Amino acid sequence: SAVISQKPSRDICQRGTSLTIQCQVDSQVTMMFWYRQQPGQSLTLIATANQGSEATYESGFVIDKFPISRPNLTFSTLTVSNMSPEDSSIYLCSAAGSAEANGYTFGSGTRLTVV
Amino acid sequence: GQQLNQSPQSMFIQEGEDVSMNCTSSSIFNTWLWYKQDPGEGPVLLIALYKAGELTSNGRLTAQFGITRKDSFLNISASIPSDVGIYFCAGHGSWGKLQFGAGTQVVVTP
């Protein structure tokens, strides 16, 4: 299965600023996703990153707040914009190569604290 | 939307005991996945299930895809201290987005 490198691994940011998280996969993958995991909680899907087109966002998440890029089949970025303390969370990138390619692989996550 | 119910929420067991957890869905799933997450890490895939009734093992782990396609269980036999962590079930009804269970926190005491 694919190996994902995600960075930064953690950051502490001032409210009102923006942070861009990068996700690099070691092979071309069909699907890439961004999740949020709040402390002690499960994973919530933010959006599907579509190669060469606008991301598909889940209910409660909007492009202005979480702009996503996916310029090719191995790389994606998620930006958390105009941050507030409520955005403090773990953000995870996930990738899947094909319909039954041993499930979905996750990056190690970005632990974001907004102060 | 689809609802995934995972239980139990937490388990405190002694080393050597077996662990069992399950997930049920309000809708039919085509794929069930079981992940383990250690602190500060992303979820790591343990077992993937693709067919109703499928029973798959990975070392001391055994998971089954329920015949109704709405449930799955994960068993861990002879638990060891490194089994500590949060276990998540996940699934999807068609190729694409995963739904995650709330997680089962496993604590193993010597």
PDB file of C-alpha atoms in Angstrom:
ATOM      1  CA  SER A   1       0.000   0.000   0.000  1.00  0.00           C
ATOM      2  CA  ALA A   2       1.019   3.629  -0.462  1.00  0.00           C
ATOM      3  CA  VAL A   3       3.258   5.442   1.997  1.00  0.00           C
ATOM      4  CA  ILE A   4       2.210   8.965   2.931  1.00  0.00           C
ATOM      5  CA  SER A   5       4.425  11.762   4.197  1.00  0.00           C
ATOM      6  CA  GLN A   6       2.563  14.574   5.853  1.00  0.00           C
ATOM      7  CA  LYS A   7       4.013  17.826   7.121  1.00  0.00           C
ATOM      8  CA  PRO A   8       4.241  19.661   9.334  1.00  0.00           C
ATOM      9  CA  SER A   9       3.715  17.073  12.040  1.00  0.00           C
ATOM     10  CA  ARG A  10       2.602  19.764  14.457  1.00  0.00           C
ATOM     11  CA  ASP A  11       2.310  23.523  14.681  1.00  0.00           C
ATOM     12  CA  ILE A  12       1.164  26.225  17.040  1.00  0.00           C
ATOM     13  CA  CYS A  13      -0.443  29.133  15.222  1.00  0.00           C
ATOM     14  CA  GLN A  14      -1.873  32.502  16.063  1.00  0.00           C
ATOM     15  CA  ARG A  15      -5.583  33.028  15.531  1.00  0.00           C
ATOM     16  CA  GLY A  16      -6.396  34.766  12.283  1.00  0.00           C
ATOM     17  CA  THR A  17      -3.485  33.215  10.422  1.00  0.00           C
ATOM     18  CA  SER A  18      -3.510  30.327   7.935  1.00  0.00           C
ATOM     19  CA  LEU A  19      -1.588  27.057   7.810  1.00  0.00           C
ATOM     20  CA  THR A  20      -0.987  24.861   4.786  1.00  0.00           C
ATOM     21  CA  ILE A  21      -0.505  21.145   5.345  1.00  0.00           C
ATOM     22  CA  GLN A  22       1.219  19.055   2.715  1.00  0.00           C
ATOM     23  CA  CYS A  23       0.597  15.419   1.838  1.00  0.00           C
ATOM     24  CA  GLN A  24       3.007  13.516  -0.401  1.00  0.00           C
ATOM     25  CA  VAL A  25       2.318   9.938  -1.507  1.00  0.00           C
ATOM     26  CA  ASP A  26       5.098   7.663  -2.735  1.00  0.00           C
ATOM     27  CA  SER A  27       3.011   6.358  -5.639  1.00  0.00           C
ATOM     28  CA  GLN A  28       0.185   7.550  -7.831  1.00  0.00           C
ATOM     29  CA  VAL A  29      -3.151   7.126  -6.111  1.00  0.00           C
ATOM     30  CA  THR A  30      -6.681   7.426  -7.341  1.00  0.00           C
ATOM     31  CA  MET A  31      -8.238   9.015  -4.299  1.00  0.00           C
ATOM     32  CA  MET A  32      -6.952  11.447  -1.692  1.00  0.00           C
ATOM     33  CA  PHE A  33      -8.924  12.654   1.283  1.00  0.00           C
ATOM     34  CA  TRP A  34      -8.534  15.070   4.175  1.00  0.00           C
ATOM     35  CA  TYR A  35      -9.881  14.280   7.626  1.00  0.00           C
ATOM     36  CA  ARG A  36     -10.119  16.132  10.903  1.00  0.00           C
ATOM     37  CA  GLN A  37      -9.833  14.374  14.254  1.00  0.00           C
ATOM     38  CA  GLN A  38     -10.687  16.437  17.285  1.00  0.00           C
ATOM     39  CA  PRO A  39      -9.202  15.396  20.638  1.00  0.00           C
ATOM     40  CA  GLY A  40     -10.584  12.075  21.811  1.00  0.00           C
ATOM     41  CA  GLN A  41     -12.869  11.817  18.802  1.00  0.00           C
ATOM     42  CA  SER A  42     -13.165   9.791  15.645  1.00  0.00           C
ATOM     43  CA  LEU A  43     -12.208  10.911  12.160  1.00  0.00           C
ATOM     44  CA  THR A  44     -14.456  13.266  10.219  1.00  0.00           C
ATOM     45  CA  LEU A  45     -14.066  13.625   6.481  1.00  0.00           C
ATOM     46  CA  ILE A  46     -13.457  17.209   5.376  1.00  0.00           C
ATOM     47  CA  ALA A  47     -13.229  16.702   1.633  1.00  0.00           C
ATOM     48  CA  THR A  48     -12.121  14.553  -1.256  1.00  0.00           C
ATOM     49  CA  ALA A  49      -9.182  16.084  -3.093  1.00  0.00           C
ATOM     50  CA  ASN A  50      -9.770  15.797  -6.840  1.00  0.00           C
ATOM     51  CA  GLN A  51      -6.822  15.869  -9.186  1.00  0.00           C
ATOM     52  CA  GLY A  52      -6.994  18.883 -11.443  1.00  0.00           C
ATOM     53  CA  SER A  53     -10.348  20.122 -10.195  1.00  0.00           C
ATOM     54  CA  GLU A  54     -12.053  21.576  -7.149  1.00  0.00           C
ATOM     55  CA  ALA A  55     -12.295  19.416  -4.066  1.00  0.00           C
ATOM     56  CA  THR A  56     -15.592  17.877  -2.997  1.00  0.00           C
ATOM     57  CA  TYR A  57     -16.501  19.082   0.484  1.00  0.00           C
ATOM     58  CA  GLU A  58     -18.587  17.345   3.119  1.00  0.00           C
ATOM     59  CA  SER A  59     -21.439  19.029   4.915  1.00  0.00           C
ATOM     60  CA  GLY A  60     -20.138  21.601   7.364  1.00  0.00           C
ATOM     61  CA  PHE A  61     -16.893  22.264   5.514  1.00  0.00           C
ATOM     62  CA  VAL A  62     -16.405  24.982   2.916  1.00  0.00           C
ATOM     63  CA  ILE A  63     -13.733  25.863   0.417  1.00  0.00           C
ATOM     64  CA  ASP A  64     -13.128  29.348   1.803  1.00  0.00           C
ATOM     65  CA  LYS A  65     -12.180  27.887   5.174  1.00  0.00           C
ATOM     66  CA  PHE A  66     -10.378  24.749   3.955  1.00  0.00           C
ATOM     67  CA  PRO A  67      -9.003  25.329   0.465  1.00  0.00           C
ATOM     68  CA  ILE A  68      -7.505  22.169  -1.019  1.00  0.00           C
ATOM     69  CA  SER A  69      -5.199  21.636  -3.929  1.00  0.00           C
ATOM     70  CA  ARG A  70      -4.295  18.455  -5.769  1.00  0.00           C
ATOM     71  CA  PRO A  71      -2.075  19.299  -8.719  1.00  0.00           C
ATOM     72  CA  ASN A  72      -1.141  15.685  -9.510  1.00  0.00           C
ATOM     73  CA  LEU A  73      -1.772  12.078  -8.454  1.00  0.00           C
ATOM     74  CA  THR A  74       0.787  12.074  -5.632  1.00  0.00           C
ATOM     75  CA  PHE A  75       0.410  15.404  -3.847  1.00  0.00           C
ATOM     76  CA  SER A  76      -2.236  17.456  -2.075  1.00  0.00           C
ATOM     77  CA  THR A  77      -2.408  20.381   0.302  1.00  0.00           C
ATOM     78  CA  LEU A  78      -5.002  21.478   2.829  1.00  0.00           C
ATOM     79  CA  THR A  79      -5.048  25.052   4.103  1.00  0.00           C
ATOM     80  CA  VAL A  80      -6.771  25.951   7.345  1.00  0.00           C
ATOM     81  CA  SER A  81      -7.671  29.613   6.864  1.00  0.00           C
ATOM     82  CA  ASN A  82      -8.335  32.415   9.308  1.00  0.00           C
ATOM     83  CA  MET A  83      -7.783  30.045  12.208  1.00  0.00           C
ATOM     84  CA  SER A  84      -9.543  30.177  15.526  1.00  0.00           C
ATOM     85  CA  PRO A  85      -8.991  28.032  18.639  1.00  0.00           C
ATOM     86  CA  GLU A  86     -11.890  25.816  17.493  1.00  0.00           C
ATOM     87  CA  ASP A  87      -9.691  24.697  14.593  1.00  0.00           C
ATOM     88  CA  SER A  88      -7.256  23.066  17.020  1.00  0.00           C
ATOM     89  CA  SER A  89      -7.295  19.459  15.944  1.00  0.00           C
ATOM     90  CA  ILE A  90      -5.391  16.721  14.168  1.00  0.00           C
ATOM     91  CA  TYR A  91      -5.616  16.891  10.382  1.00  0.00           C
ATOM     92  CA  LEU A  92      -4.996  13.675   8.472  1.00  0.00           C
ATOM     93  CA  CYS A  93      -4.363  12.950   4.833  1.00  0.00           C
ATOM     94  CA  SER A  94      -5.520   9.641   3.365  1.00  0.00           C
ATOM     95  CA  ALA A  95      -4.960   7.960   0.021  1.00  0.00           C
ATOM     96  CA  ALA A  96      -6.259   4.936  -1.815  1.00  0.00           C
ATOM     97  CA  GLY A  97      -4.843   3.479  -5.023  1.00  0.00           C
ATOM     98  CA  SER A  98      -7.773   1.522  -6.358  1.00  0.00           C
ATOM     99  CA  ALA A  99     -11.140   0.192  -5.356  1.00  0.00           C
ATOM    100  CA  GLU A 100      -9.804  -2.761  -3.374  1.00  0.00           C
ATOM    101  CA  ALA A 101      -6.209  -1.775  -2.779  1.00  0.00           C
ATOM    102  CA  ASN A 102      -5.944  -2.977   0.802  1.00  0.00           C
ATOM    103  CA  GLY A 103      -7.961  -0.169   2.218  1.00  0.00           C
ATOM    104  CA  TYR A 104      -7.000   3.436   2.686  1.00  0.00           C
ATOM    105  CA  THR A 105      -3.609   4.565   3.965  1.00  0.00           C
ATOM    106  CA  PHE A 106      -3.205   7.484   6.337  1.00  0.00           C
ATOM    107  CA  GLY A 107      -0.453   9.961   7.002  1.00  0.00           C
ATOM    108  CA  SER A 108       0.765  10.438  10.554  1.00  0.00           C
ATOM    109  CA  GLY A 109      -1.271  13.615  10.906  1.00  0.00           C
ATOM    110  CA  THR A 110      -0.693  17.275  11.682  1.00  0.00           C
ATOM    111  CA  ARG A 111      -1.440  18.327  15.236  1.00  0.00           C
ATOM    112  CA  LEU A 112      -2.589  21.947  15.073  1.00  0.00           C
ATOM    113  CA  THR A 113      -2.971  24.191  18.090  1.00  0.00           C
ATOM    114  CA  VAL A 114      -4.419  27.661  17.590  1.00  0.00           C
ATOM    115  CA  VAL A 115      -3.745  30.198  20.325  1.00  0.00           C
TER     116      VAL A 115
ATOM    117  CA  GLY B   1     -26.532   9.492   6.084  1.00  0.00           C
ATOM    118  CA  GLN B   2     -24.909   6.289   7.147  1.00  0.00           C
ATOM    119  CA  GLN B   3     -24.482   5.731  10.876  1.00  0.00           C
ATOM    120  CA  LEU B   4     -21.702   3.552  12.280  1.00  0.00           C
ATOM    121  CA  ASN B   5     -22.057   2.315  15.827  1.00  0.00           C
ATOM    122  CA  GLN B   6     -18.928   0.888  17.412  1.00  0.00           C
ATOM    123  CA  SER B   7     -18.832  -0.820  20.779  1.00  0.00           C
ATOM    124  CA  PRO B   8     -17.590  -1.017  23.367  1.00  0.00           C
ATOM    125  CA  GLN B   9     -16.268   2.499  23.823  1.00  0.00           C
ATOM    126  CA  SER B  10     -13.426   1.243  25.993  1.00  0.00           C
ATOM    127  CA  MET B  11     -12.044  -1.991  27.372  1.00  0.00           C
ATOM    128  CA  PHE B  12      -9.726  -2.635  30.288  1.00  0.00           C
ATOM    129  CA  ILE B  13      -8.273  -6.112  30.081  1.00  0.00           C
ATOM    130  CA  GLN B  14      -5.474  -8.142  31.535  1.00  0.00           C
ATOM    131  CA  GLU B  15      -2.574  -9.310  29.451  1.00  0.00           C
ATOM    132  CA  GLY B  16      -3.394 -12.642  27.860  1.00  0.00           C
ATOM    133  CA  GLU B  17      -7.120 -12.057  27.646  1.00  0.00           C
ATOM    134  CA  ASP B  18      -9.043 -11.911  24.393  1.00  0.00           C
ATOM    135  CA  VAL B  19     -10.666  -8.705  23.148  1.00  0.00           C
ATOM    136  CA  SER B  20     -13.749  -8.387  21.006  1.00  0.00           C
ATOM    137  CA  MET B  21     -15.326  -5.292  19.490  1.00  0.00           C
ATOM    138  CA  ASN B  22     -17.939  -4.742  16.818  1.00  0.00           C
ATOM    139  CA  CYS B  23     -19.498  -2.225  14.503  1.00  0.00           C
ATOM    140  CA  THR B  24     -22.933  -1.997  13.005  1.00  0.00           C
ATOM    141  CA  SER B  25     -24.150   0.184  10.190  1.00  0.00           C
ATOM    142  CA  SER B  26     -27.566   1.514   9.318  1.00  0.00           C
ATOM    143  CA  SER B  27     -26.797   0.822   5.672  1.00  0.00           C
ATOM    144  CA  ILE B  28     -25.124  -1.896   3.642  1.00  0.00           C
ATOM    145  CA  PHE B  29     -21.364  -1.608   3.272  1.00  0.00           C
ATOM    146  CA  ASN B  30     -19.233  -3.077   0.491  1.00  0.00           C
ATOM    147  CA  THR B  31     -16.024  -2.827   2.482  1.00  0.00           C
ATOM    148  CA  TRP B  32     -15.186  -3.031   6.169  1.00  0.00           C
ATOM    149  CA  LEU B  33     -11.807  -1.933   7.474  1.00  0.00           C
ATOM    150  CA  TRP B  34     -10.268  -2.099  10.922  1.00  0.00           C
ATOM    151  CA  TYR B  35      -7.594   0.387  11.975  1.00  0.00           C
ATOM    152  CA  LYS B  36      -5.454   0.923  15.057  1.00  0.00           C
ATOM    153  CA  GLN B  37      -4.298   4.362  16.100  1.00  0.00           C
ATOM    154  CA  ASP B  38      -1.442   4.971  18.529  1.00  0.00           C
ATOM    155  CA  PRO B  39      -1.008   8.371  20.199  1.00  0.00           C
ATOM    156  CA  GLY B  40       0.451  10.955  17.846  1.00  0.00           C
ATOM    157  CA  GLU B  41       0.095   8.719  14.826  1.00  0.00           C
ATOM    158  CA  GLY B  42      -2.353   8.249  12.007  1.00  0.00           C
ATOM    159  CA  PRO B  43      -4.559   5.142  11.839  1.00  0.00           C
ATOM    160  CA  VAL B  44      -2.820   2.016  10.592  1.00  0.00           C
ATOM    161  CA  LEU B  45      -4.804  -0.550   8.639  1.00  0.00           C
ATOM    162  CA  LEU B  46      -5.073  -3.916  10.411  1.00  0.00           C
ATOM    163  CA  ILE B  47      -7.534  -5.886   8.329  1.00  0.00           C
ATOM    164  CA  ALA B  48      -9.604  -5.206   5.205  1.00  0.00           C
ATOM    165  CA  LEU B  49     -12.776  -7.146   4.385  1.00  0.00           C
ATOM    166  CA  TYR B  50     -14.444  -7.065   0.995  1.00  0.00           C
ATOM    167  CA  LYS B  51     -17.029  -9.855   0.902  1.00  0.00           C
ATOM    168  CA  ALA B  52     -20.040 -10.642   3.054  1.00  0.00           C
ATOM    169  CA  GLY B  53     -19.260 -13.529   5.375  1.00  0.00           C
ATOM    170  CA  GLU B  54     -15.508 -13.133   4.882  1.00  0.00           C
ATOM    171  CA  LEU B  55     -13.401 -14.109   7.886  1.00  0.00           C
ATOM    172  CA  THR B  56      -9.820 -12.848   7.805  1.00  0.00           C
ATOM    173  CA  SER B  57      -6.940 -13.208  10.228  1.00  0.00           C
ATOM    174  CA  ASN B  58      -3.768 -11.204  10.666  1.00  0.00           C
ATOM    175  CA  GLY B  59      -1.666 -12.803  13.383  1.00  0.00           C
ATOM    176  CA  ARG B  60      -3.640 -12.590  16.621  1.00  0.00           C
ATOM    177  CA  LEU B  61      -6.313 -10.494  14.950  1.00  0.00           C
ATOM    178  CA  THR B  62      -9.445 -11.909  13.372  1.00  0.00           C
ATOM    179  CA  ALA B  63     -12.189  -9.909  11.713  1.00  0.00           C
ATOM    180  CA  GLN B  64     -15.393 -10.841   9.965  1.00  0.00           C
ATOM    181  CA  PHE B  65     -17.619  -9.102   7.448  1.00  0.00           C
ATOM    182  CA  GLY B  66     -21.172  -9.773   8.590  1.00  0.00           C
ATOM    183  CA  ILE B  67     -23.453 -11.735   6.289  1.00  0.00           C
ATOM    184  CA  THR B  68     -25.987  -8.895   6.274  1.00  0.00           C
ATOM    185  CA  ARG B  69     -23.201  -6.496   5.182  1.00  0.00           C
ATOM    186  CA  LYS B  70     -24.252  -4.198   8.002  1.00  0.00           C
ATOM    187  CA  ASP B  71     -21.831  -5.339  10.692  1.00  0.00           C
ATOM    188  CA  SER B  72     -18.305  -6.464  11.430  1.00  0.00           C
ATOM    189  CA  PHE B  73     -16.342  -7.616  14.431  1.00  0.00           C
ATOM    190  CA  LEU B  74     -12.682  -7.647  15.398  1.00  0.00           C
ATOM    191  CA  ASN B  75     -11.161 -10.092  17.847  1.00  0.00           C
ATOM    192  CA  ILE B  76      -7.719  -9.849  19.403  1.00  0.00           C
ATOM    193  CA  SER B  77      -6.520 -13.044  21.018  1.00  0.00           C
ATOM    194  CA  ALA B  78      -4.030 -13.334  23.879  1.00  0.00           C
ATOM    195  CA  SER B  79      -3.596  -9.585  24.286  1.00  0.00           C
ATOM    196  CA  ILE B  80      -0.158  -8.111  24.921  1.00  0.00           C
ATOM    197  CA  PRO B  81       0.823  -4.634  26.193  1.00  0.00           C
ATOM    198  CA  SER B  82       1.475  -3.297  22.693  1.00  0.00           C
ATOM    199  CA  ASP B  83      -2.176  -3.909  21.804  1.00  0.00           C
ATOM    200  CA  VAL B  84      -2.964  -0.723  23.738  1.00  0.00           C
ATOM    201  CA  GLY B  85      -4.492   1.903  21.489  1.00  0.00           C
ATOM    202  CA  ILE B  86      -7.672   3.020  19.844  1.00  0.00           C
ATOM    203  CA  TYR B  87      -9.278   0.694  17.326  1.00  0.00           C
ATOM    204  CA  PHE B  88     -11.555   2.089  14.646  1.00  0.00           C
ATOM    205  CA  CYS B  89     -13.891   0.340  12.289  1.00  0.00           C
ATOM    206  CA  ALA B  90     -14.535   2.007   8.962  1.00  0.00           C
ATOM    207  CA  GLY B  91     -16.496   1.190   5.888  1.00  0.00           C
ATOM    208  CA  HIS B  92     -17.989   2.458   2.717  1.00  0.00           C
ATOM    209  CA  GLY B  93     -20.979   1.576   0.643  1.00  0.00           C
ATOM    210  CA  SER B  94     -19.415   2.346  -2.706  1.00  0.00           C
ATOM    211  CA  TRP B  95     -15.946   3.227  -3.856  1.00  0.00           C
ATOM    212  CA  GLY B  96     -15.055   6.486  -2.181  1.00  0.00           C
ATOM    213  CA  LYS B  97     -15.628   7.990   1.218  1.00  0.00           C
ATOM    214  CA  LEU B  98     -15.029   6.086   4.424  1.00  0.00           C
ATOM    215  CA  GLN B  99     -17.289   6.313   7.444  1.00  0.00           C
ATOM    216  CA  PHE B 100     -15.568   5.770  10.790  1.00  0.00           C
ATOM    217  CA  GLY B 101     -16.836   4.333  14.035  1.00  0.00           C
ATOM    218  CA  ALA B 102     -16.292   6.234  17.268  1.00  0.00           C
ATOM    219  CA  GLY B 103     -13.420   3.984  18.281  1.00  0.00           C
ATOM    220  CA  THR B 104     -12.712   1.456  21.029  1.00  0.00           C
ATOM    221  CA  GLN B 105     -10.010   2.365  23.536  1.00  0.00           C
ATOM    222  CA  VAL B 106      -8.144  -0.760  24.624  1.00  0.00           C
ATOM    223  CA  VAL B 107      -6.072  -0.736  27.791  1.00  0.00           C
ATOM    224  CA  VAL B 108      -4.013  -3.815  28.657  1.00  0.00           C
ATOM    225  CA  THR B 109      -2.732  -4.276  32.169  1.00  0.00           C
ATOM    226  CA  PRO B 110       0.075  -6.678  33.048  1.00  0.00           C
TER     227      PRO B 110
END
